[in-house]
Each structure stands twice: as structure tokens, then as C-alpha cells.
Tab-separated table of N, CA and C in Angstrom:
chain	number	residue	atom	x	y	z
A	374	UNK	N	-88.584	36.454	-55.750
A	374	UNK	CA	-88.549	35.157	-55.090
A	374	UNK	C	-87.344	34.339	-55.521
A	375	UNK	N	-86.880	34.562	-56.736
A	375	UNK	CA	-85.697	33.802	-57.153
A	375	UNK	C	-84.500	34.178	-56.315
A	376	UNK	N	-84.460	35.438	-55.807
A	376	UNK	CA	-83.366	35.837	-54.928
A	376	UNK	C	-83.408	35.053	-53.613
A	377	UNK	N	-84.605	34.597	-53.256
A	377	UNK	CA	-84.779	33.830	-52.025
A	377	UNK	C	-84.559	32.339	-52.256
A	378	UNK	N	-84.068	31.993	-53.433
A	378	UNK	CA	-83.798	30.594	-53.777
A	378	UNK	C	-85.064	29.754	-53.826
A	379	UNK	N	-86.159	30.350	-54.306
A	379	UNK	CA	-87.419	29.634	-54.449
A	379	UNK	C	-87.938	29.777	-55.885
A	380	UNK	N	-87.169	29.315	-56.874
A	380	UNK	CA	-87.576	29.505	-58.269
A	380	UNK	C	-88.868	28.772	-58.624
A	381	UNK	N	-89.106	27.602	-58.038
A	381	UNK	CA	-90.349	26.875	-58.337
A	381	UNK	C	-91.570	27.640	-57.846
A	382	UNK	N	-91.456	28.194	-56.670
A	382	UNK	CA	-92.555	28.969	-56.105
A	382	UNK	C	-92.792	30.241	-56.927
A	383	UNK	N	-91.708	30.873	-57.362
A	383	UNK	CA	-91.824	32.074	-58.179
A	383	UNK	C	-92.502	31.751	-59.509
A	384	UNK	N	-92.129	30.650	-60.136
A	384	UNK	CA	-92.735	30.263	-61.408
A	384	UNK	C	-94.212	29.920	-61.228
A	385	UNK	N	-94.558	29.250	-60.139
A	385	UNK	CA	-95.954	28.915	-59.872
A	385	UNK	C	-96.781	30.193	-59.701
A	386	UNK	N	-96.229	31.172	-59.005
A	386	UNK	CA	-96.931	32.433	-58.807
A	386	UNK	C	-97.109	33.158	-60.139
A	387	UNK	N	-96.083	33.144	-60.980
A	387	UNK	CA	-96.185	33.791	-62.289
A	387	UNK	C	-97.197	33.088	-63.188
A	388	UNK	N	-97.221	31.757	-63.138
A	388	UNK	CA	-98.208	31.011	-63.934
A	388	UNK	C	-99.629	31.343	-63.489
A	389	UNK	N	-99.828	31.395	-62.178
A	389	UNK	CA	-101.155	31.711	-61.650
A	389	UNK	C	-101.554	33.129	-62.048
A	390	UNK	N	-100.642	34.064	-61.952
A	390	UNK	CA	-100.917	35.442	-62.346
A	390	UNK	C	-101.235	35.522	-63.839
A	391	UNK	N	-100.457	34.847	-64.664
A	391	UNK	CA	-100.687	34.861	-66.102
A	391	UNK	C	-102.055	34.271	-66.449
A	392	UNK	N	-102.439	33.195	-65.781
A	392	UNK	CA	-103.743	32.573	-66.032
A	392	UNK	C	-104.880	33.504	-65.625
A	393	UNK	N	-104.732	34.160	-64.485
A	393	UNK	CA	-105.752	35.096	-64.023
A	393	UNK	C	-105.902	36.248	-65.002
A	394	UNK	N	-104.791	36.805	-65.455
A	394	UNK	CA	-104.829	37.906	-66.422
A	394	UNK	C	-105.459	37.440	-67.725
A	395	UNK	N	-105.091	36.257	-68.179
A	395	UNK	CA	-105.644	35.732	-69.427
A	395	UNK	C	-107.161	35.562	-69.323
A	396	UNK	N	-107.643	34.987	-68.239
A	396	UNK	CA	-109.083	34.787	-68.062
A	396	UNK	C	-109.816	36.119	-67.987
A	397	UNK	N	-109.281	37.054	-67.219
A	397	UNK	CA	-109.929	38.359	-67.058
A	397	UNK	C	-109.961	39.103	-68.388
A	398	UNK	N	-108.815	39.170	-69.052
A	398	UNK	CA	-108.740	39.897	-70.317
A	398	UNK	C	-109.580	39.244	-71.396
A	399	UNK	N	-109.662	37.929	-71.407
A	399	UNK	CA	-110.455	37.255	-72.421
A	399	UNK	C	-111.926	37.641	-72.290
A	400	UNK	N	-112.437	37.641	-71.076
A	400	UNK	CA	-113.836	38.005	-70.849
A	400	UNK	C	-114.087	39.464	-71.220
A	401	UNK	N	-113.230	40.334	-70.757
A	401	UNK	CA	-113.405	41.766	-71.010
A	401	UNK	C	-113.227	42.065	-72.490
A	402	UNK	N	-112.194	41.505	-73.093
A	402	UNK	CA	-111.933	41.784	-74.510
A	402	UNK	C	-113.045	41.239	-75.389
A	403	UNK	N	-113.571	40.080	-75.063
A	403	UNK	CA	-114.649	39.517	-75.869
A	403	UNK	C	-115.871	40.412	-75.790
A	404	UNK	N	-116.222	40.851	-74.589
A	404	UNK	CA	-117.358	41.755	-74.434
A	404	UNK	C	-117.129	43.038	-75.218
A	405	UNK	N	-115.935	43.585	-75.115
A	405	UNK	CA	-115.610	44.825	-75.811
A	405	UNK	C	-115.680	44.617	-77.321
A	406	UNK	N	-115.155	43.496	-77.794
A	406	UNK	CA	-115.180	43.209	-79.230
A	406	UNK	C	-116.606	43.068	-79.741
A	407	UNK	N	-117.454	42.415	-78.972
A	407	UNK	CA	-118.854	42.262	-79.386
A	407	UNK	C	-119.564	43.606	-79.448
A	408	UNK	N	-119.289	44.470	-78.488
A	408	UNK	CA	-119.899	45.799	-78.491
A	408	UNK	C	-119.415	46.584	-79.706
A	409	UNK	N	-118.125	46.529	-79.980
A	409	UNK	CA	-117.581	47.269	-81.124
A	409	UNK	C	-118.134	46.734	-82.434
A	410	UNK	N	-118.263	45.416	-82.544
A	410	UNK	CA	-118.827	44.826	-83.753
A	410	UNK	C	-120.268	45.275	-83.941
A	411	UNK	N	-121.024	45.274	-82.865
A	411	UNK	CA	-122.412	45.707	-82.924
A	411	UNK	C	-122.502	47.170	-83.341
A	412	UNK	N	-121.645	48.001	-82.795
A	412	UNK	CA	-121.648	49.423	-83.148
A	412	UNK	C	-121.287	49.614	-84.618
A	413	UNK	N	-120.324	48.860	-85.107
A	413	UNK	CA	-119.916	48.974	-86.512
A	413	UNK	C	-121.056	48.560	-87.432
A	414	UNK	N	-121.745	47.482	-87.090
A	414	UNK	CA	-122.878	47.042	-87.902
A	414	UNK	C	-123.997	48.078	-87.876
A	415	UNK	N	-124.243	48.659	-86.723
A	415	UNK	CA	-125.268	49.689	-86.593
A	415	UNK	C	-124.918	50.902	-87.460
A	416	UNK	N	-123.661	51.322	-87.416
A	416	UNK	CA	-123.217	52.452	-88.231
A	416	UNK	C	-123.374	52.143	-89.717
A	417	UNK	N	-123.032	50.926	-90.104
A	417	UNK	CA	-123.153	50.528	-91.502
A	417	UNK	C	-124.616	50.536	-91.947
A	418	UNK	N	-125.496	50.043	-91.097
A	418	UNK	CA	-126.921	50.029	-91.427
A	418	UNK	C	-127.452	51.459	-91.556
A	419	UNK	N	-127.037	52.343	-90.680
A	419	UNK	CA	-127.469	53.739	-90.758
A	419	UNK	C	-127.035	54.366	-92.081
A	420	UNK	N	-125.815	54.084	-92.506
A	420	UNK	CA	-125.317	54.630	-93.765
A	420	UNK	C	-126.127	54.088	-94.943
A	421	UNK	N	-126.455	52.801	-94.917
A	421	UNK	CA	-127.240	52.207	-95.997
A	421	UNK	C	-128.642	52.822	-96.066
A	422	UNK	N	-129.244	53.042	-94.903
A	422	UNK	CA	-130.582	53.641	-94.872
A	422	UNK	C	-130.525	55.076	-95.401
A	423	UNK	N	-129.536	55.845	-94.982
A	423	UNK	CA	-129.392	57.222	-95.468
A	423	UNK	C	-129.198	57.242	-96.980
A	424	UNK	N	-128.340	56.329	-97.475
A	424	UNK	CA	-128.109	56.256	-98.925
A	424	UNK	C	-129.397	55.901	-99.665
A	425	UNK	N	-130.157	54.977	-99.108
A	425	UNK	CA	-131.401	54.557	-99.758
A	425	UNK	C	-132.417	55.693	-99.774
A	426	UNK	N	-132.465	56.474	-98.710
A	426	UNK	CA	-133.425	57.567	-98.622
A	426	UNK	C	-133.051	58.746	-99.528
A	427	UNK	N	-131.769	58.927	-99.738
A	427	UNK	CA	-131.336	60.062	-100.558
A	427	UNK	C	-131.219	59.696	-102.041
A	428	UNK	N	-131.345	58.448	-102.361
A	428	UNK	CA	-131.221	58.020	-103.764
A	428	UNK	C	-132.520	58.082	-104.513
């Protein structure tokens, strides 16, 4: 768009795209992070239970 001499319009489109990507990634990444945290805690609990049973 800058080649078309419309730099303001190009910047507005890039800002809108960046905001959309940020919102989408934030939701997806947060969900993914929560799942990974839950899995890590579950794995840790399993290890503690195994250690307790074998001790």
C-alpha cells in the first residue's frame, strides 16, 4: 500500500492485523500454558506418589 501512496491506510491495516494476532495468540497461548502447567503438576504428583509408595 505504501507503493500506492497510502501510508496511513497501510499503517492502519498493520495495526489492526497486529491487534488481531495479539488477541488470538494471547487466548490460545494462555490456554496452552494452563494445560501445560496442569500436566506438569500432574506429572509431579505422580512422581511423589510413586516415591512415597516405594519408600
